[in-house]
JSON list of C-alpha atoms and ligand atoms in Angstrom, two decimals:
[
{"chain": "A", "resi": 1, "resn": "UNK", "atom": "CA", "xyz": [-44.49, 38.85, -12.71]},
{"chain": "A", "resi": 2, "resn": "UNK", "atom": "CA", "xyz": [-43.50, 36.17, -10.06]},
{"chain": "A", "resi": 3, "resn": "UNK", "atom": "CA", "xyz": [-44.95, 34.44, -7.25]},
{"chain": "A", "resi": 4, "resn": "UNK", "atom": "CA", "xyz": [-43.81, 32.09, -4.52]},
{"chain": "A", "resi": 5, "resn": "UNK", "atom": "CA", "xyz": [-45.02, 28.14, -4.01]},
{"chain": "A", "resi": 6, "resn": "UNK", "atom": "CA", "xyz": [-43.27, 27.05, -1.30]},
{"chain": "A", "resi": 7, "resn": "UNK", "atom": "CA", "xyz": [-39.47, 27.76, -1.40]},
{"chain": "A", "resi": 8, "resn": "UNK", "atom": "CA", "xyz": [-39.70, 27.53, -5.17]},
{"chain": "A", "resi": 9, "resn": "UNK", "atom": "CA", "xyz": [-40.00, 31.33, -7.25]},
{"chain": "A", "resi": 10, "resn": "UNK", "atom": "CA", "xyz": [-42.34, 31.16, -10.31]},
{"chain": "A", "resi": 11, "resn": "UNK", "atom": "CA", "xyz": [-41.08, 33.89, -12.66]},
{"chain": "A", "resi": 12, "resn": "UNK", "atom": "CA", "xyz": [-42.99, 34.95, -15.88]},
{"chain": "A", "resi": 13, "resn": "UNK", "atom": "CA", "xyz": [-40.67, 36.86, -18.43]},
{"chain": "A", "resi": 14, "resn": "UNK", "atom": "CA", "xyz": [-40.60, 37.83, -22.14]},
{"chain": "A", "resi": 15, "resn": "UNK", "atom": "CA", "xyz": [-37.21, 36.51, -23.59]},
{"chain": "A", "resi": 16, "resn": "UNK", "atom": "CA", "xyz": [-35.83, 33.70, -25.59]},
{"chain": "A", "resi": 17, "resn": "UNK", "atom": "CA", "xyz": [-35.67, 30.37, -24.20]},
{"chain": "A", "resi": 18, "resn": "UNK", "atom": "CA", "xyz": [-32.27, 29.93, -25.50]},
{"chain": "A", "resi": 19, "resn": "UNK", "atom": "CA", "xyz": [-30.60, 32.23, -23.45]},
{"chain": "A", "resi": 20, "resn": "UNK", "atom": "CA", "xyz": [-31.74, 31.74, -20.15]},
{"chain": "A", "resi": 21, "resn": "UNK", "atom": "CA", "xyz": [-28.86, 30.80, -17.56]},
{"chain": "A", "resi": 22, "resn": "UNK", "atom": "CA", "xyz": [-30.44, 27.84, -15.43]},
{"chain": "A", "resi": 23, "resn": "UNK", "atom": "CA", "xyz": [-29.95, 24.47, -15.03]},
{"chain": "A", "resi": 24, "resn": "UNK", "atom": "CA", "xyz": [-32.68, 22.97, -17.49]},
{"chain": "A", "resi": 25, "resn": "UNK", "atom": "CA", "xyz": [-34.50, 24.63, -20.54]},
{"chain": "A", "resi": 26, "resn": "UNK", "atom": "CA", "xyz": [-37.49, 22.48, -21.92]},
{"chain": "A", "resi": 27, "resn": "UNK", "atom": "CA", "xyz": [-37.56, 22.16, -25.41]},
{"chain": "A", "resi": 28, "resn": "UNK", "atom": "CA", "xyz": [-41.18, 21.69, -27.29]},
{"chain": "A", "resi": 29, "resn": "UNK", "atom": "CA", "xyz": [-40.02, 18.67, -29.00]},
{"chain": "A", "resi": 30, "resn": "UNK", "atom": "CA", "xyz": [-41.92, 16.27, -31.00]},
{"chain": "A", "resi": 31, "resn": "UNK", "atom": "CA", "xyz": [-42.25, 12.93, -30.87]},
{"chain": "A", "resi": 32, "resn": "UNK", "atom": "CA", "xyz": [-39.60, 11.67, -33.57]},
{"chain": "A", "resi": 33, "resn": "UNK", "atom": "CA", "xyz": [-36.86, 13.99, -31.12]},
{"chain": "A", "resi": 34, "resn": "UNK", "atom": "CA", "xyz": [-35.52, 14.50, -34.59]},
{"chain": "A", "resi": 35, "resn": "UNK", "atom": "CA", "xyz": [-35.70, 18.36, -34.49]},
{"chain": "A", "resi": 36, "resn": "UNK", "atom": "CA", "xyz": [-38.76, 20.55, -35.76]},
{"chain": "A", "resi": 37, "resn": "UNK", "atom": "CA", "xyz": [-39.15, 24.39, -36.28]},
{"chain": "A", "resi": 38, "resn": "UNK", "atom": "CA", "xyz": [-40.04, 26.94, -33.92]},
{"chain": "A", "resi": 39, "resn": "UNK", "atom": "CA", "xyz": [-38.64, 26.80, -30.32]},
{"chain": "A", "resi": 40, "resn": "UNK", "atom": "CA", "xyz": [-37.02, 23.61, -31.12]},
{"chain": "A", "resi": 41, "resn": "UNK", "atom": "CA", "xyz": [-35.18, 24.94, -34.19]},
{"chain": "A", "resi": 42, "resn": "UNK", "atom": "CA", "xyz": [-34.10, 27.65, -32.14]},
{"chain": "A", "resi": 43, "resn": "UNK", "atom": "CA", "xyz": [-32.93, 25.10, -29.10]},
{"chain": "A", "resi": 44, "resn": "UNK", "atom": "CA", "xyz": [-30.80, 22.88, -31.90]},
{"chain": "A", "resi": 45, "resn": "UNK", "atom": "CA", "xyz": [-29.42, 26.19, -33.77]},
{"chain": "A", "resi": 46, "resn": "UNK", "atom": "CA", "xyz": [-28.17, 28.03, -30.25]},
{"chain": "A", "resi": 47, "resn": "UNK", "atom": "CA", "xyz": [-27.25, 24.21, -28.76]},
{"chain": "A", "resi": 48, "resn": "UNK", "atom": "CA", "xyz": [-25.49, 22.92, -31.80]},
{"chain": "A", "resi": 49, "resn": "UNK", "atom": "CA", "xyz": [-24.97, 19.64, -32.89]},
{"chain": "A", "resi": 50, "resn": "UNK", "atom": "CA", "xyz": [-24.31, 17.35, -29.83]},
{"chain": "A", "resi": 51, "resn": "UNK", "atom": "CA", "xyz": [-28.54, 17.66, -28.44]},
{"chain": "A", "resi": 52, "resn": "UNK", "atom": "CA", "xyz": [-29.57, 16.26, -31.74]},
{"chain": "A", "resi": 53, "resn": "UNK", "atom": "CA", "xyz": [-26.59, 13.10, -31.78]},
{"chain": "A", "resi": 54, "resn": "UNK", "atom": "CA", "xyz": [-28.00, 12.65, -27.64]},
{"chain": "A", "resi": 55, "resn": "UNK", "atom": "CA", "xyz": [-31.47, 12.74, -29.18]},
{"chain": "A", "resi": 56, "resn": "UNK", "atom": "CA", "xyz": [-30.68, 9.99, -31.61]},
{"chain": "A", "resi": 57, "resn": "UNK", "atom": "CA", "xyz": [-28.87, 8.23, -29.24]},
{"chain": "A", "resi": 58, "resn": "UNK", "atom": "CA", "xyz": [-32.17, 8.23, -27.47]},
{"chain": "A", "resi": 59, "resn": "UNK", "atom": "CA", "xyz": [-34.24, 7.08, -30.29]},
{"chain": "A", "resi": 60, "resn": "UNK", "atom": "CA", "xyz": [-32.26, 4.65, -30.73]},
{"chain": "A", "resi": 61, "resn": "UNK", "atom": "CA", "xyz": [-32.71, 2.94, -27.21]},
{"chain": "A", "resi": 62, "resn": "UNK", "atom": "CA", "xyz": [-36.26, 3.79, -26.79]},
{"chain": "A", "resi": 63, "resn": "UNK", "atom": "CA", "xyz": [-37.71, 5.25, -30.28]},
{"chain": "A", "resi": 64, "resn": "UNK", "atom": "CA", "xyz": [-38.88, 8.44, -29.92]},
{"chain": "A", "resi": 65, "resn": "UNK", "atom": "CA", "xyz": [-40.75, 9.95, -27.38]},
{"chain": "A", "resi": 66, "resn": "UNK", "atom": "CA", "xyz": [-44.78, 9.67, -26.12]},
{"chain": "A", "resi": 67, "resn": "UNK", "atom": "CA", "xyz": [-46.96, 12.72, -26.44]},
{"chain": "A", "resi": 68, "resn": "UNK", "atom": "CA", "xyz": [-47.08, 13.55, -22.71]},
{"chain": "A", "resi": 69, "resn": "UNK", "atom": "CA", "xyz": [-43.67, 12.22, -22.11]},
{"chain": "A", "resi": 70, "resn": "UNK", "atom": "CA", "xyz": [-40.09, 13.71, -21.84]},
{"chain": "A", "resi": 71, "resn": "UNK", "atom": "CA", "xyz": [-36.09, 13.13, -22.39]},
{"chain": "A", "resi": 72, "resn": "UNK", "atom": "CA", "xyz": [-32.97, 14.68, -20.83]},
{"chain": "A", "resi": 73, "resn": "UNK", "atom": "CA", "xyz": [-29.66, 15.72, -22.92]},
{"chain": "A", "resi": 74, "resn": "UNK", "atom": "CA", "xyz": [-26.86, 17.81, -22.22]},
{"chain": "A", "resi": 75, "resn": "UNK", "atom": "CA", "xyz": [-27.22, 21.20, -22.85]},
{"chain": "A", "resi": 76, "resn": "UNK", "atom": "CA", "xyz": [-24.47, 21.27, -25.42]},
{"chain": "A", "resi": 77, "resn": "UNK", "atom": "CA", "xyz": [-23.15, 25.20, -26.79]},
{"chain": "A", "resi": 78, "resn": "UNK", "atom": "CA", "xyz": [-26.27, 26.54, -24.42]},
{"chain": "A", "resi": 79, "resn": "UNK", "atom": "CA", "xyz": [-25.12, 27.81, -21.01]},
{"chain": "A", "resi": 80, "resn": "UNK", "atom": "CA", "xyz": [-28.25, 25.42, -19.66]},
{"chain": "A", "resi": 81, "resn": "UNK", "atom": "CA", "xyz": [-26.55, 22.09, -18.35]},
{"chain": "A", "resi": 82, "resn": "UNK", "atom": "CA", "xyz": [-29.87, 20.00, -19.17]},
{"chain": "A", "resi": 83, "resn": "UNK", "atom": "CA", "xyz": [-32.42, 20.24, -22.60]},
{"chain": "A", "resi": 84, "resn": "UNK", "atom": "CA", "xyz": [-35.24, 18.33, -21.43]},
{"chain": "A", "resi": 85, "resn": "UNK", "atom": "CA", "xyz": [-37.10, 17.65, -24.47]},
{"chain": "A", "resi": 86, "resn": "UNK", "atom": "CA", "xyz": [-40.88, 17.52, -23.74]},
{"chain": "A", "resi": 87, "resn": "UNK", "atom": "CA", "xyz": [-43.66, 16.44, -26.21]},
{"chain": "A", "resi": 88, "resn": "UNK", "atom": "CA", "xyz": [-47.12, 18.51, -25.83]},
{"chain": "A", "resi": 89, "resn": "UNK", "atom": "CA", "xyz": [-50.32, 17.53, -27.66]},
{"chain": "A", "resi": 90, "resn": "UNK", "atom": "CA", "xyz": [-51.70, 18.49, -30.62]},
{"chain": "A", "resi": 91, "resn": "UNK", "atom": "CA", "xyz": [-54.82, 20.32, -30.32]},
{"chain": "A", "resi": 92, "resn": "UNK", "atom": "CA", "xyz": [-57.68, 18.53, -32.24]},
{"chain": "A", "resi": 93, "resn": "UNK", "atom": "CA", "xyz": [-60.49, 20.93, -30.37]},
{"chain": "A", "resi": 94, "resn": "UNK", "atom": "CA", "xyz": [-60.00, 20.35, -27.11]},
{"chain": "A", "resi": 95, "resn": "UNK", "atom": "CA", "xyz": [-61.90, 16.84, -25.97]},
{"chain": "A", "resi": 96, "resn": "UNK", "atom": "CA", "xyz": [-58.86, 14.23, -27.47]},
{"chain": "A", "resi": 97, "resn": "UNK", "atom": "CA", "xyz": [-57.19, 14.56, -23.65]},
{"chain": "A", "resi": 98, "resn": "UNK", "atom": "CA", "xyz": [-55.35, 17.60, -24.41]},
{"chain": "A", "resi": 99, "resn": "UNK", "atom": "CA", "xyz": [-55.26, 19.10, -20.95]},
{"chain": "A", "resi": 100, "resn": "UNK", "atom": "CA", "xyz": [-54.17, 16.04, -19.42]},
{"chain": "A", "resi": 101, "resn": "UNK", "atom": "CA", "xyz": [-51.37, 15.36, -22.07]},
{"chain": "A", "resi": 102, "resn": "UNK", "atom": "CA", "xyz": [-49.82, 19.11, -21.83]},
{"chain": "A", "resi": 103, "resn": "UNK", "atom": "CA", "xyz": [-49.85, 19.10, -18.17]},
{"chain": "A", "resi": 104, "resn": "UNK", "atom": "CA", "xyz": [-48.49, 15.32, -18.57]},
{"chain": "A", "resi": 105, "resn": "UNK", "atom": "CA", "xyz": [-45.94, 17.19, -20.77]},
{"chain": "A", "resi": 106, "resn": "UNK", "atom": "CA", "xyz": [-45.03, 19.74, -18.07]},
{"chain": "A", "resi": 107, "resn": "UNK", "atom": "CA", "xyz": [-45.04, 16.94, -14.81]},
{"chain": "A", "resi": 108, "resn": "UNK", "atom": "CA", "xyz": [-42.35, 14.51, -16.72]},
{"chain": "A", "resi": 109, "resn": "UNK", "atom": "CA", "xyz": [-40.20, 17.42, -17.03]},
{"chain": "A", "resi": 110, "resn": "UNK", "atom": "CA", "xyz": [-39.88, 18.65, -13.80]},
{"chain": "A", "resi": 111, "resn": "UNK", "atom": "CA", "xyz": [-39.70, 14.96, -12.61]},
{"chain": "A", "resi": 112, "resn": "UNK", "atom": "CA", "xyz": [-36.64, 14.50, -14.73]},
{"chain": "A", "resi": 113, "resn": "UNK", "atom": "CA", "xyz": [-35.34, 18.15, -13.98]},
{"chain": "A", "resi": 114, "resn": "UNK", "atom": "CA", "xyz": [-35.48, 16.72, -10.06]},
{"chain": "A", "resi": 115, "resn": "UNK", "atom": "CA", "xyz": [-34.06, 13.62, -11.32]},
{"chain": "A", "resi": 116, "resn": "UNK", "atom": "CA", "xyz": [-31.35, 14.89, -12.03]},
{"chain": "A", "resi": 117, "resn": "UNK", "atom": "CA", "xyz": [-31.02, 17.92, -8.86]},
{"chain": "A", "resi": 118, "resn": "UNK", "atom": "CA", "xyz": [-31.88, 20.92, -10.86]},
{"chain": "A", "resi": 119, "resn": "UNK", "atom": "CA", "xyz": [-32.29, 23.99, -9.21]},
{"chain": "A", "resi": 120, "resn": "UNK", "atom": "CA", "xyz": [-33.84, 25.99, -11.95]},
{"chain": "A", "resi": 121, "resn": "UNK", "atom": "CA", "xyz": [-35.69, 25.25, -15.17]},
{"chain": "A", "resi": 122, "resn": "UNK", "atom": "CA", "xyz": [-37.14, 27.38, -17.79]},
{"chain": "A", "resi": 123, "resn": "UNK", "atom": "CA", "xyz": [-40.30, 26.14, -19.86]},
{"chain": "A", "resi": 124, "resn": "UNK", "atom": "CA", "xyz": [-41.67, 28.00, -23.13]},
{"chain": "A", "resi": 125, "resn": "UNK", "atom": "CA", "xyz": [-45.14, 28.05, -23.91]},
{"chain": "A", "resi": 126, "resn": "UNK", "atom": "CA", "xyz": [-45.62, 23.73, -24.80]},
{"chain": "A", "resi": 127, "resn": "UNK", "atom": "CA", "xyz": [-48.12, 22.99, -27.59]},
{"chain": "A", "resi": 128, "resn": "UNK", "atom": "CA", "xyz": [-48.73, 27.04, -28.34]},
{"chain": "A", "resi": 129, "resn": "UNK", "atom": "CA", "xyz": [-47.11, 27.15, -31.28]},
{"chain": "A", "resi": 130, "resn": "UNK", "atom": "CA", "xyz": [-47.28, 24.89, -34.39]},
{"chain": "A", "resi": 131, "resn": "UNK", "atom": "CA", "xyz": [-49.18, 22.41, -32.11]},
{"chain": "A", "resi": 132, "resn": "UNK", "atom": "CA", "xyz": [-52.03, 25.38, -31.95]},
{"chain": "A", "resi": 133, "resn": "UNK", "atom": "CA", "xyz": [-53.70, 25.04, -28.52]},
{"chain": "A", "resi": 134, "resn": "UNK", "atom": "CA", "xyz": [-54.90, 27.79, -27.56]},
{"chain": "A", "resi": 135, "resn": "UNK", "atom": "CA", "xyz": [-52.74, 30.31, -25.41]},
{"chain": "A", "resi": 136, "resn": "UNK", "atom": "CA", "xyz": [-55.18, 30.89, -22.75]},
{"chain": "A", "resi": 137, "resn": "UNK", "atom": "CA", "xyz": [-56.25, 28.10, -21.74]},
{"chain": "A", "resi": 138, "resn": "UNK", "atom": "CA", "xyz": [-52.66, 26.35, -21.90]},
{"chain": "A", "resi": 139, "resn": "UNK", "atom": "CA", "xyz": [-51.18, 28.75, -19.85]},
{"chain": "A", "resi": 140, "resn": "UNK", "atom": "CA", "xyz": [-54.06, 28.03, -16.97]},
{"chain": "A", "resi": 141, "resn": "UNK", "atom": "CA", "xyz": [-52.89, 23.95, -17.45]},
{"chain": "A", "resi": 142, "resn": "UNK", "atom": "CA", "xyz": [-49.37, 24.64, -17.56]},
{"chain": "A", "resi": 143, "resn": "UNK", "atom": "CA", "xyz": [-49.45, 26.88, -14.43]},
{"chain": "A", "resi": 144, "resn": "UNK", "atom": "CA", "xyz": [-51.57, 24.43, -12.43]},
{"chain": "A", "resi": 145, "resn": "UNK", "atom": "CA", "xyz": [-49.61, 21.61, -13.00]},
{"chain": "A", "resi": 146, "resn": "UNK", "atom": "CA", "xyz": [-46.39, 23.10, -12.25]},
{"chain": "A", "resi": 147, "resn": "UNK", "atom": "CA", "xyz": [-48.25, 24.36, -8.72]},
{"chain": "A", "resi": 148, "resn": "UNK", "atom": "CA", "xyz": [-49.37, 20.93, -8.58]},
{"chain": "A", "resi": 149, "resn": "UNK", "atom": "CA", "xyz": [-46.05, 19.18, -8.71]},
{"chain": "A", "resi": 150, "resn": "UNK", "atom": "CA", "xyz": [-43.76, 21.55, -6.61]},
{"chain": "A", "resi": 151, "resn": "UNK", "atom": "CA", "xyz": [-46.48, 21.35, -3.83]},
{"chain": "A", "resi": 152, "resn": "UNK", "atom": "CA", "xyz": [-46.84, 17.39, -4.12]},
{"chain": "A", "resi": 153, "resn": "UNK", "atom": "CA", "xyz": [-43.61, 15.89, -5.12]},
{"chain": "A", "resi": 154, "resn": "UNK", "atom": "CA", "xyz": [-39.50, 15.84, -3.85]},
{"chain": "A", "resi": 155, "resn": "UNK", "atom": "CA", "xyz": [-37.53, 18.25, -6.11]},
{"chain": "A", "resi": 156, "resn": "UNK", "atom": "CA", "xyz": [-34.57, 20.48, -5.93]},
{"chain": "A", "resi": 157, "resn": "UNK", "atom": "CA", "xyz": [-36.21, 23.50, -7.57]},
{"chain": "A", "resi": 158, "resn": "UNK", "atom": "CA", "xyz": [-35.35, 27.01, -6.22]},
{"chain": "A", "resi": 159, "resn": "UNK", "atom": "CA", "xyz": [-36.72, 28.75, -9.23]},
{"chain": "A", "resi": 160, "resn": "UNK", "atom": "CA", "xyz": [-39.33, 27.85, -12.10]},
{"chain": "A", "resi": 161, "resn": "UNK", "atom": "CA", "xyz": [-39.31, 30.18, -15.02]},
{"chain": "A", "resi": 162, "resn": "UNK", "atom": "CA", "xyz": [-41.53, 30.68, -18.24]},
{"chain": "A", "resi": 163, "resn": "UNK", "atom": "CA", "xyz": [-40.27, 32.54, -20.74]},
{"chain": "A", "resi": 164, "resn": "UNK", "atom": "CA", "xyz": [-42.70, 33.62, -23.21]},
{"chain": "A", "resi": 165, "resn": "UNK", "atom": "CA", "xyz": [-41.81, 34.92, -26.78]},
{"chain": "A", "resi": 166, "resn": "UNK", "atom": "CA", "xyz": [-44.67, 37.47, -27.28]},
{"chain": "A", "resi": 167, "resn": "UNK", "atom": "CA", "xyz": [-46.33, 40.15, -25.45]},
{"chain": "A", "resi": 168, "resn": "UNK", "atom": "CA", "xyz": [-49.38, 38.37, -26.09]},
{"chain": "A", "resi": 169, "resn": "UNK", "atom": "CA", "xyz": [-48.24, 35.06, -24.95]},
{"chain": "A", "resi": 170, "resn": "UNK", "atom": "CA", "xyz": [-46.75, 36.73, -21.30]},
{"chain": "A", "resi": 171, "resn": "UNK", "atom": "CA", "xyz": [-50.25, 38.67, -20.99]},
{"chain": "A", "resi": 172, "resn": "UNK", "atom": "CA", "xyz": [-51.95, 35.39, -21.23]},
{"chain": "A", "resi": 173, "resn": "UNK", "atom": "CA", "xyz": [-49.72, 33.41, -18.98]},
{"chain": "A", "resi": 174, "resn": "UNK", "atom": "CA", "xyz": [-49.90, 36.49, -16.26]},
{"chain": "A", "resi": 175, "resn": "UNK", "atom": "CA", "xyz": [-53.76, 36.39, -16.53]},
{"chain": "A", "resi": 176, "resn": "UNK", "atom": "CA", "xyz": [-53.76, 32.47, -16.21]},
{"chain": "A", "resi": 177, "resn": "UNK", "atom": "CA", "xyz": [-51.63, 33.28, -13.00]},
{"chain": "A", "resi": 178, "resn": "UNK", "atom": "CA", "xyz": [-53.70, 35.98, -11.55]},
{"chain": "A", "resi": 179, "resn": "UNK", "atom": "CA", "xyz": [-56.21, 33.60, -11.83]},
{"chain": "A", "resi": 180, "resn": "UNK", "atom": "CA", "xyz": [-55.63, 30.60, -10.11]},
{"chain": "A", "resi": 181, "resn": "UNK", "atom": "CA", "xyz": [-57.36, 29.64, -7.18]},
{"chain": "A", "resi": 182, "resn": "UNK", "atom": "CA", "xyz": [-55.47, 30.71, -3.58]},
{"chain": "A", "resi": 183, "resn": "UNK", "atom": "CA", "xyz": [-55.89, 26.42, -2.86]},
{"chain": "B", "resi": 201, "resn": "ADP", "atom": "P1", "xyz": [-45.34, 23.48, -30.39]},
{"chain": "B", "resi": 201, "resn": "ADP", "atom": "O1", "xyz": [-45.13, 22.61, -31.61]},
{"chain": "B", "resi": 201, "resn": "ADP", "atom": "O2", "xyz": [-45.26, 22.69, -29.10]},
{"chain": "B", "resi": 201, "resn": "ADP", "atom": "O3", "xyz": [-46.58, 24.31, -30.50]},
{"chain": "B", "resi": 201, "resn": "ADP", "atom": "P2", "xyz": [-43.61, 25.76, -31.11]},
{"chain": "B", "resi": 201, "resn": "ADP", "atom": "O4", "xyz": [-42.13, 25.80, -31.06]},
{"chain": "B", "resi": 201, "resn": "ADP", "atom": "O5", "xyz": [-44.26, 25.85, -32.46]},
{"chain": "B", "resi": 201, "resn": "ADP", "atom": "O6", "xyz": [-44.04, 24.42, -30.33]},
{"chain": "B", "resi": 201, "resn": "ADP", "atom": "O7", "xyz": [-44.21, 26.92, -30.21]},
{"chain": "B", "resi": 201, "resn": "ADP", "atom": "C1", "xyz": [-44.20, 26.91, -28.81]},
{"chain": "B", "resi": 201, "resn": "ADP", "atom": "C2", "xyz": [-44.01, 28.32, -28.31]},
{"chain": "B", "resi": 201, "resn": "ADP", "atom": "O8", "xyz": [-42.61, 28.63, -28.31]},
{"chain": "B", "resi": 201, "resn": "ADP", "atom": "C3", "xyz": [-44.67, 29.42, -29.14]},
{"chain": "B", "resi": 201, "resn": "ADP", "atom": "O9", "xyz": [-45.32, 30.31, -28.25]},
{"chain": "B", "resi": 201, "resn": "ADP", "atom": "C4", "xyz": [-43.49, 30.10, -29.82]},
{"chain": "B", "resi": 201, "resn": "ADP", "atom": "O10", "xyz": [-43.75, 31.48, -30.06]},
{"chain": "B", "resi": 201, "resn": "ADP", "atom": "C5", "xyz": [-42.43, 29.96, -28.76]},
{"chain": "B", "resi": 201, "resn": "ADP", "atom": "N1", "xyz": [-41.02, 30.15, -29.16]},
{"chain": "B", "resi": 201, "resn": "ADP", "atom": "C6", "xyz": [-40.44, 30.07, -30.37]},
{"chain": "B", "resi": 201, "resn": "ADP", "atom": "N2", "xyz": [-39.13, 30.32, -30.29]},
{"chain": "B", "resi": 201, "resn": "ADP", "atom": "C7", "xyz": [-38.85, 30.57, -28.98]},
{"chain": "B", "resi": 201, "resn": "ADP", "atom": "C8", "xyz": [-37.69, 30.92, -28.23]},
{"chain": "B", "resi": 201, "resn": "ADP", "atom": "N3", "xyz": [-36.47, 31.05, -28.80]},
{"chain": "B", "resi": 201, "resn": "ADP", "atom": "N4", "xyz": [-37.81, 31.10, -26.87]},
{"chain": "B", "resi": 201, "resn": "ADP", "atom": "C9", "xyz": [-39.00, 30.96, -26.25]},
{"chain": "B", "resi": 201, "resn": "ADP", "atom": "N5", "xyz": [-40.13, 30.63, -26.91]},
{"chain": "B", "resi": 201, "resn": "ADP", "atom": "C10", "xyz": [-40.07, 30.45, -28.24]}
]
């Protein structure tokens, strides 16, 4: 499923985040950028082991990284020239910010995607995962603030892409996208 906002294409796809051939992939990171399981794992395993010495690097200088907030490596084994490692919330029941923190999450990636001139970026499904918010509704926030930011802000992006690892993940996002308001 894909749809147009403005000269940028928004693509929804089943696949594996790891193998996408674009500029930037977002990794779900978490705050200590130390590594984690799930996409991450996957990101660090594929990448090998020059993301995670960039990612120390990075704690080093700074820490770690906010919930809400994101970092830029290299893209090391990946065919992705940029990992832009993004931390999502929690959920803790939905009225601890949430909404605002994933799409937080999703704007400080793109900004650092057009930071540095991407043209395309692939995103998986922040937060859905081991973080537990629910699909659904994360896929309506995610999809809303990506709108949000290629209509309002400078950027470089020809093509925004979320790849979803289950049928049941790309069903919800393609709902989420069905339903968003023409505005
Ligand atoms: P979080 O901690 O932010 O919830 P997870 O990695 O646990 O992050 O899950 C986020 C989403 O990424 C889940 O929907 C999970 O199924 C998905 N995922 C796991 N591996 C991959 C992969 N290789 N490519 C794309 N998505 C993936």
């Amino acid at each position: 499923m894909e749809t147009m906002i403005g000269k940028t294409r928004l693509v929804l796809l089943r696949g594996d985040i790891t193998r996408q051939s674009v500029d930037a992939i977002v990794n779900a990171a978490n705050s200590t950028l130390l590594g984690g399981g799930g996409v991450d794992g996957a990101i660090h395993r594929a990448g090998g082991p020059k993301i995670l010495e960039e990612c120390k690097q990075i704690v080093a200088r700074q820490r770690g990284c906010v919930t809400g907030d994101a970092v830029i490596t290299g893209g090391g084994n990946l065919s992705a020239k940029f990992v832009i490692h993004a931390v999502g919330p929690f959920w803790s029941g939905g009225d601890r910010g949430e909404d605002g923190l994933l799409a937080s999450a999703y704007r400080s990636s793109l900004r650092l995607a057009a930071a540095h001139r991407a043209t395309s970026i692939a995103f998986p499904s922040i937060s859905t995962g081991a973080y537990r918010f629910p699909v659904e509704r994360a896929a309506g926030v995610a999809l809303r603030a990506v709108r949000a930011f290629l209509r309002a802000e400078s950027h470089t992006l020809l093509e925004v892409r979320f790849v979803l690892f289950g049928e049941a993940d790309l069903a919800a996002y393609e709902t989420a996208l069905a339903a968003l308001s023409p505005a």
